[in-house]
Coordinates of C-alpha atoms in Angstrom, one line a residue:
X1 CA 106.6 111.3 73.1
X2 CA 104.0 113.7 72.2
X3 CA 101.5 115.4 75.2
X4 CA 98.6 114.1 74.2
X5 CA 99.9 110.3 74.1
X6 CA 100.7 110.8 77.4
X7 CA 97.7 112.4 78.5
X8 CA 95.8 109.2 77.1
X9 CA 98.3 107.2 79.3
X10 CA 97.3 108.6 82.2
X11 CA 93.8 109.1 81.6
X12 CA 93.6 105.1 80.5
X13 CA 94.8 104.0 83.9
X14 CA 91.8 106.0 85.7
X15 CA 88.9 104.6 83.7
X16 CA 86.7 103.0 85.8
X17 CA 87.2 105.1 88.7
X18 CA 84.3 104.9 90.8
X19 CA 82.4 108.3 90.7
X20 CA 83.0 110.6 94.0
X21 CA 86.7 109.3 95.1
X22 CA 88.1 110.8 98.2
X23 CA 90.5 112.5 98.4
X24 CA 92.4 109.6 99.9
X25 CA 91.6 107.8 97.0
X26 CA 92.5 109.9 94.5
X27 CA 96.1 110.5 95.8
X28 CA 96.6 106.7 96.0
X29 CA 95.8 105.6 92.1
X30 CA 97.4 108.7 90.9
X31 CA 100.5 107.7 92.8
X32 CA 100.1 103.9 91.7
X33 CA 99.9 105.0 88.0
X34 CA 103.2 106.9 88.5
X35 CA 105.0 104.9 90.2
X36 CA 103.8 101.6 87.5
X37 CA 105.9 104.1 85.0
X38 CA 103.4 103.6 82.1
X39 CA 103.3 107.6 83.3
X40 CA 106.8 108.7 81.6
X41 CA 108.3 111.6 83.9
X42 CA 106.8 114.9 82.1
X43 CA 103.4 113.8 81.3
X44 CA 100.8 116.3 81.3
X45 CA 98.4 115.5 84.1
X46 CA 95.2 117.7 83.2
X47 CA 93.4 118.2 86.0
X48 CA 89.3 118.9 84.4
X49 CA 89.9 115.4 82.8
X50 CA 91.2 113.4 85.8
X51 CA 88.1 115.2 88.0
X52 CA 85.7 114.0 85.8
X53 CA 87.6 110.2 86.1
X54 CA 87.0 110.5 89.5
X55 CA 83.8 112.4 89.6
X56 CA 85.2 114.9 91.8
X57 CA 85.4 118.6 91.6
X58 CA 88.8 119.9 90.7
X59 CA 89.6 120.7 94.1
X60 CA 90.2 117.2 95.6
X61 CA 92.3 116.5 92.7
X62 CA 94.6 119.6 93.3
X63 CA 95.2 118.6 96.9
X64 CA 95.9 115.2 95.8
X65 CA 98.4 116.9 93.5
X66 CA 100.0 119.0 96.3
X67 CA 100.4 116.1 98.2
X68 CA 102.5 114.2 94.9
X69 CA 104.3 116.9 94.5
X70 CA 105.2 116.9 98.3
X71 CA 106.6 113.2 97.3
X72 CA 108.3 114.1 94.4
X73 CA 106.3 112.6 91.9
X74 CA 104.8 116.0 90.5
X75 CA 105.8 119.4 89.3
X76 CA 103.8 122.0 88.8
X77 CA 104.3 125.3 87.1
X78 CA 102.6 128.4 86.9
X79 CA 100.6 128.6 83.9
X80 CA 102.2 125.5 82.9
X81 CA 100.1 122.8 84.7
X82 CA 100.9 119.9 86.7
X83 CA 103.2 117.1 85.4
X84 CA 104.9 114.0 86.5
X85 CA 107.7 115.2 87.8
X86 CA 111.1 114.9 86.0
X87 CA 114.5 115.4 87.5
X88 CA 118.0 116.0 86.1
X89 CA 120.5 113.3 85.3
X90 CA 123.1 114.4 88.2
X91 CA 119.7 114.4 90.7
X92 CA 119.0 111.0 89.9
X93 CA 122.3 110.0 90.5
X94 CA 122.1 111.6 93.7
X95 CA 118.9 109.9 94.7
X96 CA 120.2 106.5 94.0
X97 CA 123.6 107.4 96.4
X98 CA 120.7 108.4 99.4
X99 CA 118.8 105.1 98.6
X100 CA 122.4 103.2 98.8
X101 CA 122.7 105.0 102.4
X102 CA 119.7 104.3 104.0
X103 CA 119.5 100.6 102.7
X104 CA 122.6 100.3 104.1
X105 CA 121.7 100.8 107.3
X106 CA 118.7 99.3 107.2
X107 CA 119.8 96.0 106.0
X108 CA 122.4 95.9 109.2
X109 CA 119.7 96.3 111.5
X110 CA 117.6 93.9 109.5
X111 CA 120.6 91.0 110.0
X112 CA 120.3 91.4 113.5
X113 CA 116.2 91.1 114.0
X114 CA 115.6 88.7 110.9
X115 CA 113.5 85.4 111.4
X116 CA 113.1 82.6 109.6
X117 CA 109.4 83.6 108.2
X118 CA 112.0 86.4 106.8
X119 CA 114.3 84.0 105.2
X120 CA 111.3 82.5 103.5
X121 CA 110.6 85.8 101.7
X122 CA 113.6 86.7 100.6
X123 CA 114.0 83.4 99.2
X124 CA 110.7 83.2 97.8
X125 CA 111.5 86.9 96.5
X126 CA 115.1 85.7 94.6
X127 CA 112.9 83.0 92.9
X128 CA 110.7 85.3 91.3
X129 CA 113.7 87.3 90.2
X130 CA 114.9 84.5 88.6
X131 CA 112.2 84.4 87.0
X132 CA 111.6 87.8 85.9
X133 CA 115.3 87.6 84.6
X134 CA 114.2 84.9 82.3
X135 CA 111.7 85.9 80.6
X136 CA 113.6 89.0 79.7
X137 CA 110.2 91.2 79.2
X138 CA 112.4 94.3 78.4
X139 CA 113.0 94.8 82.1
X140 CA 109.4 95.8 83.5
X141 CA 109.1 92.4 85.8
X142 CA 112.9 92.2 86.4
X143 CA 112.5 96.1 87.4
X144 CA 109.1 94.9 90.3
X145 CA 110.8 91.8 91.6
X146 CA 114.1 93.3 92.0
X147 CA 112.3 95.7 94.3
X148 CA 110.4 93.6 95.7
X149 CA 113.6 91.6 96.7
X150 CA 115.7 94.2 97.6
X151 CA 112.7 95.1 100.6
X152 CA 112.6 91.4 101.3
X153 CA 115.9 92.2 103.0
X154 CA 115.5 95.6 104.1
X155 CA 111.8 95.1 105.9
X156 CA 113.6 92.9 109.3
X157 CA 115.1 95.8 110.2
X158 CA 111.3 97.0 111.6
X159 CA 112.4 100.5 111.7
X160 CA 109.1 102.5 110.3
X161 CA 110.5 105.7 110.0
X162 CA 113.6 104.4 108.1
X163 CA 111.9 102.3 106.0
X164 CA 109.7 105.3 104.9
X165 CA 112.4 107.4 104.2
X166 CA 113.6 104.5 102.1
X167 CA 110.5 104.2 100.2
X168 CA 110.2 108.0 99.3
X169 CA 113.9 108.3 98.1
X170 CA 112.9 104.9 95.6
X171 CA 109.8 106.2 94.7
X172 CA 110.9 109.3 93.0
X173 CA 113.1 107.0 90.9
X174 CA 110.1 104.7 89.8
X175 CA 108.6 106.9 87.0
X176 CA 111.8 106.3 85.1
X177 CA 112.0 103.0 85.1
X178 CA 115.5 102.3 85.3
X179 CA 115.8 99.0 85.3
X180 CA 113.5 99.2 81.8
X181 CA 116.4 100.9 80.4
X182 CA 119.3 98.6 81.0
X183 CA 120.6 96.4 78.5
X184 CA 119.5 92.2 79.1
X185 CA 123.6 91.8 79.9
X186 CA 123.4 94.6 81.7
X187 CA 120.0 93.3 84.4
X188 CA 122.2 89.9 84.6
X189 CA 125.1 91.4 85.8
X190 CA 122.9 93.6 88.6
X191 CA 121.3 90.0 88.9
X192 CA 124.2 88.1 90.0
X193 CA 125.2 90.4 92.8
X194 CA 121.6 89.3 94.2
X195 CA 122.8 85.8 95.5
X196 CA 125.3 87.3 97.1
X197 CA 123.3 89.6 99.2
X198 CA 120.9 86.4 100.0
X199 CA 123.6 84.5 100.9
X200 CA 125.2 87.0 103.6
X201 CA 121.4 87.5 105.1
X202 CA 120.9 84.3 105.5
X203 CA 124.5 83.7 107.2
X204 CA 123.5 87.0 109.2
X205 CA 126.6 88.5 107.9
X206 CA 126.2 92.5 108.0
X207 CA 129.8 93.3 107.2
X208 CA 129.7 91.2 103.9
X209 CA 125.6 91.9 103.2
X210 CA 126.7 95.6 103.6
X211 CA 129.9 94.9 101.2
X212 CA 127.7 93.1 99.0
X213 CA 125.2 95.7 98.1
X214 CA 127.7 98.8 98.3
X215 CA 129.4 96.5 94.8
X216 CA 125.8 96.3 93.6
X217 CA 124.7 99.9 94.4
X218 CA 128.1 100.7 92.4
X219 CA 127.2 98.7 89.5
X220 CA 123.9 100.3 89.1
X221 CA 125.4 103.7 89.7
X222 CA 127.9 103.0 86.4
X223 CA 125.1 101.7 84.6
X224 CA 123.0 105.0 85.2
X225 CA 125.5 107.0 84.6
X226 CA 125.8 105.6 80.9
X227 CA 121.8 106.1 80.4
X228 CA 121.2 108.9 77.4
X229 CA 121.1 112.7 78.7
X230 CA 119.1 113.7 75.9
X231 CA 116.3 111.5 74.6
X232 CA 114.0 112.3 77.1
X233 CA 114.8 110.6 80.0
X234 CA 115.8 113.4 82.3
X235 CA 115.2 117.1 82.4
X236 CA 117.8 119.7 80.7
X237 CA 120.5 120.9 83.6
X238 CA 123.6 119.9 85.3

C-alpha cells in the first residue's frame, strides 16, 4: 500500500476533530484509530497534518506520539518521521506467547471471584461471536467480539494491574489485525475452542478453562505462524 493512501487513512479518521484537543485527547483517537486497524502497521503519521485535525500546535501531537510509542503502537525514526509501529514476524509471535501467559493467570483468578452478572457477559459475549462468525465480514467483527469475549472471562479476576499488562501486550497486536487475516475455516476452528472455555467458566473449572485456552492459544499460534512474511504484514528481520 502506497504512503499517501495511508496517510488519507489516518487523516480520514480525525476529521471532525474538535479544534484545540488536549493533549489527553489527542493520544486517545490516535490510539483508537490504531488499534480499529484501518491504520495498517507502517503508516505515515505526519504530524503538521494531524495538528491542524486537531487544531493544536505540533507540540501536543508529538507528546501524544511519545506516549504511543511508549505503548508500542509508534515508531519513530530520525529523519524518517513517525509511523504506526510495525514489528517482526518472530516478535509477534512472541507477543501472542506473553498474552497466552498473563491470560492464563488471569482467567484462574477470574474462576475463583466470578459472579453471575459475570456469567451473563460472557454469555452475552459468545452470542455475539456467534454472530460475528456468521456473517463472515472478512474477519473484522469476528476479530472485536472475539476480544471482547476473551475479556468477558479474563475481567473477574479484578486484578488492575494484570489486566493492564494484558491489555498493552494485545494492543500492540491490534494494528495487524490478525484475526482479518485468517482463512473463514480457519476463525471457525479458533471459534469452536470458544464453548469450551465458556463451559469450564461457568463450571468454575480453572484446571480445564486453563487447558482449554492453552489448545486455543496453540491454535492461533500455528495459524500465525503460516501468515505471509513478505507482503507487508510484518517488518524485514528474524
Amino acid at each position: 500500500m502506497s504512503g499517501p493512501r495511508r496517510r488519507s487513512a489516518l487523516l480520514a479518521r480525525l476529521a471532525d476533530r474538535p479544534a484545540g484537543s488536549v493533549r489527553s485527547a489527542i493520544v486517545d483517537d490516535l490510539r483508537a484509530i490504531i488499534l480499529y486497524g484501518e491504520v495498517p502497521p507502517g503508516s505515515a503519521i505526519p504530524v503538521d497534518a494531524v495538528a491542524a485535525a486537531f487544531g493544536v500546535s505540533r507540540i501536543p501531537v508529538r507528546e501524544a506520539l511519545m506516549t504511543l510509542i511508549g505503548e508500542g503502537l509508534v515508531d519513530h525514526r530520525v529523519n524518517g518521521g513517525y509511523r504506526v509501529a510495525m514489528m517482526t514476524a518472530g516478535e509477534f509471535s512472541e507477543i501472542y506467547l506473553v498474552r497466552e501467559a498473563l491470560e492464563s493467570a488471569a482467567l484462574r483468578a477470574a474462576v475463583e471471584r466470578a459472579t453471575e452478572d459475570d456469567d451473563r457477559q460472557a454469555r452475552a459475549a459468545l452470542r455475539a461471536l456467534d454472530v460475528a462468525i456468521e456473517g463472515d465480514d472478512g474477519g473484522t467483527a469476528y476479530h472485536v467480539e472475539s476480544r471482547r469475549f476473551h475479556l468477558a472471562l479474563i475481567r473477574p479476576c479484578r486484578m488492575r494491574r494484570l489486566l493492564h499488562m494484558l491489555e498493552s501486550a494485545w494492543n500492540m497486536t491490534e494494528p495487524l489485525r490478525p484475526m482479518s487475516h485468517l482463512t473463514a475455516p480457519e476463525r471457525e476452528l479458533l471459534h469452536s475452542d470458544h464453548a469450551g472455555m465458556l463451559a469450564a467458566f461457568l463450571r468454575r473449572d480453572a484446571d480445564g478453562l486453563a487447558h482449554s485456552c492453552a489448545g486455543h492459544h496453540h491454535r492461533l499460534q500455528g495459524f500465525i505462524s503460516e501468515l505471509p512474511q513478505h507482503t507487508g504484514l510484518f517488518a524485514e528481520g528474524d
